mmCIF file of C-alpha atoms in Angstrom:
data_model
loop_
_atom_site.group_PDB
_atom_site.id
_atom_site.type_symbol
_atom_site.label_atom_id
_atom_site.label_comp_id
_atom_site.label_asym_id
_atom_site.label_seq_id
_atom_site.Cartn_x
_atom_site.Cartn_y
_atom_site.Cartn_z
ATOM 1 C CA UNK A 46 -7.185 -6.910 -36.012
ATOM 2 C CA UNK A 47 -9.452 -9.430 -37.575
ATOM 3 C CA UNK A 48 -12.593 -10.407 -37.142
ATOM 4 C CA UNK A 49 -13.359 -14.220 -35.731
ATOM 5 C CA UNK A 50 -16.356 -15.817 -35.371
ATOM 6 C CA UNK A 51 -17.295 -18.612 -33.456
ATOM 7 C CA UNK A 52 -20.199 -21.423 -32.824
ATOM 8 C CA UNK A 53 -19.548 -22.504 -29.567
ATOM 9 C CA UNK A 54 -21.455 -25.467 -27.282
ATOM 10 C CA UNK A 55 -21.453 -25.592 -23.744
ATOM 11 C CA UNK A 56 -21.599 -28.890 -21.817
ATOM 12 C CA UNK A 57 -21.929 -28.621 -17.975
ATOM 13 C CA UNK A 58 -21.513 -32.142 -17.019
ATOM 14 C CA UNK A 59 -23.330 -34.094 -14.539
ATOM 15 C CA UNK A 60 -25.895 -31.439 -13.026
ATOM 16 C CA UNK A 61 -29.868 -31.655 -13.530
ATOM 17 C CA UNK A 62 -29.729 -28.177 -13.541
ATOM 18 C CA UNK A 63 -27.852 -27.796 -16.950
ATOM 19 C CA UNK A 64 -29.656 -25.141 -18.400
ATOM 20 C CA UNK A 65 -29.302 -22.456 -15.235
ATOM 21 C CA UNK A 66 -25.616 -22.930 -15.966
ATOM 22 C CA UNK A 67 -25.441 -22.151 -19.781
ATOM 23 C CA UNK A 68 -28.164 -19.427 -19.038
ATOM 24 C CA UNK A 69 -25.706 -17.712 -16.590
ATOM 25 C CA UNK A 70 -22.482 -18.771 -18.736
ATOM 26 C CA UNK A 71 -24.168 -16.833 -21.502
ATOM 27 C CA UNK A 72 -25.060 -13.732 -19.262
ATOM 28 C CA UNK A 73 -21.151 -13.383 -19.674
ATOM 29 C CA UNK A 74 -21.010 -12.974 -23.329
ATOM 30 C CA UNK A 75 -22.487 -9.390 -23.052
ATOM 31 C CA UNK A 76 -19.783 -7.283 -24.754
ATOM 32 C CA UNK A 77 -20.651 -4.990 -27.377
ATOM 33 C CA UNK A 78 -18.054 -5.730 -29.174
ATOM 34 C CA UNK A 79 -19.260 -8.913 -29.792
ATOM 35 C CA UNK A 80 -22.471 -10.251 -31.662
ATOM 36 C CA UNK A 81 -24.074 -12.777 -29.932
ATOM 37 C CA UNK A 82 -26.655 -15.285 -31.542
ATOM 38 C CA UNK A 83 -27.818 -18.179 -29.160
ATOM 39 C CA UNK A 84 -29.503 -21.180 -30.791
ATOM 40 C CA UNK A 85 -31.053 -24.311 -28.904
ATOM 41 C CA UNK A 86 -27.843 -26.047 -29.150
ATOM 42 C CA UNK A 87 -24.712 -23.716 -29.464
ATOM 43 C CA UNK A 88 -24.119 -19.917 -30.476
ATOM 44 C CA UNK A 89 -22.217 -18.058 -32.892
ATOM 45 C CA UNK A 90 -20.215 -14.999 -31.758
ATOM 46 C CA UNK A 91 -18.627 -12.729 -34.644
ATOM 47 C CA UNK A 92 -16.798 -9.435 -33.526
ATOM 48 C CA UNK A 93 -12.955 -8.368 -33.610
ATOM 49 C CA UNK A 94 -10.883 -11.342 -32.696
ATOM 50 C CA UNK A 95 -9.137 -10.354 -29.328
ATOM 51 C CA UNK A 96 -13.373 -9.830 -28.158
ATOM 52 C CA UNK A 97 -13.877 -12.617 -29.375
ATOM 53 C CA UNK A 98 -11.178 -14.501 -27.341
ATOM 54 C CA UNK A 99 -12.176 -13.007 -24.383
ATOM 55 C CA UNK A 100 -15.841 -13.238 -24.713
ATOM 56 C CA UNK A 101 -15.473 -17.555 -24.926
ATOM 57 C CA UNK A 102 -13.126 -17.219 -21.659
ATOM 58 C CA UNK A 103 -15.460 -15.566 -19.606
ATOM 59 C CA UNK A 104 -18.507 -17.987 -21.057
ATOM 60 C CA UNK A 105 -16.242 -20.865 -19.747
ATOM 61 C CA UNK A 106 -14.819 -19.267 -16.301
ATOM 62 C CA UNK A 107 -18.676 -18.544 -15.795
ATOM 63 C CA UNK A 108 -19.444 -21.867 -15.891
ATOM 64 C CA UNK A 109 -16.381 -23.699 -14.652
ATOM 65 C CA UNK A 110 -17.536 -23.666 -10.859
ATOM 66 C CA UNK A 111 -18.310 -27.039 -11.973
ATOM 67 C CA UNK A 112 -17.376 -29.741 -14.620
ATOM 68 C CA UNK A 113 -17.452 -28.486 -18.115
ATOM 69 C CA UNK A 114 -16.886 -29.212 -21.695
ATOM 70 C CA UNK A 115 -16.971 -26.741 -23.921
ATOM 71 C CA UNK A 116 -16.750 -27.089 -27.873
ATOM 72 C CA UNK A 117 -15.613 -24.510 -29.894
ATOM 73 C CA UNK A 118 -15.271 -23.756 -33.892
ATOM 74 C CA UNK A 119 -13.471 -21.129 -35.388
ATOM 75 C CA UNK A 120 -13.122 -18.982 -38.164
ATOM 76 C CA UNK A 121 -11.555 -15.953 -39.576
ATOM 77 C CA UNK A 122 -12.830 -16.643 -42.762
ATOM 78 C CA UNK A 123 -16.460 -17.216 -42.983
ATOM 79 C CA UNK A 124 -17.832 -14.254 -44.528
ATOM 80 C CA UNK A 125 -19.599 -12.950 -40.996
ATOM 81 C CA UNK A 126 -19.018 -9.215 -40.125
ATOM 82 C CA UNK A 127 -19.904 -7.604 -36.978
ATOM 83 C CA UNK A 128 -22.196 -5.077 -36.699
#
C-alpha cells in the first residue's frame, strides 16, 4: 500500500445551515488510520491509501442526505507521511 493524501472541500448546496452539514460530514472522517487536518475552507487527509478512499466516501455519504459537491485533490506523491 501507499500512502495518499488529500485536500478535500465540501459544498452542501442550497441550505442556510451549511456549516452543521460539513461539521457532521467531518465527524465521519474519524479513522485512525487517517490524519485529519481541517482548515476554514477544505482539509487535508494523509494515511494509507485504501483509508484514505474510504475516509472521503463516508465524508460524502454523511453529507449526501442532501445536494452536494464535493472537490477533491489527490496525491501519492507529495512528501506527507502519516503519523
Amino acid at each position: 500500500m501507499s500512502v495518499l493524501s488529500c485536500q478535500v472541500s465540501l459544498y452542501p448546496l442550497g441550505t442556510a445551515g451549511y456549516d452543521g452539514v460539513i461539521r457532521e460530514a467531518v465527524r465521519a472522517l474519524d479513522d485512525p488510520r487517517v490524519r485529519v487536518t481541517v482548515g476554514e475552507m477544505s482539509s487535508v487527509l494523509v494515511g494509507e491509501d485504501d483509508a484514505v478512499w474510504q475516509a472521503l466516501r463516508r465524508l460524502f455519504e454523511a453529507a449526501a442526505a442532501g445536494p452536494v459537491v464535493m472537490v477533491a485533490t489527490l496525491s501519492n506523491e507529495c512528501g506527507c507521511r502519516p503519523g
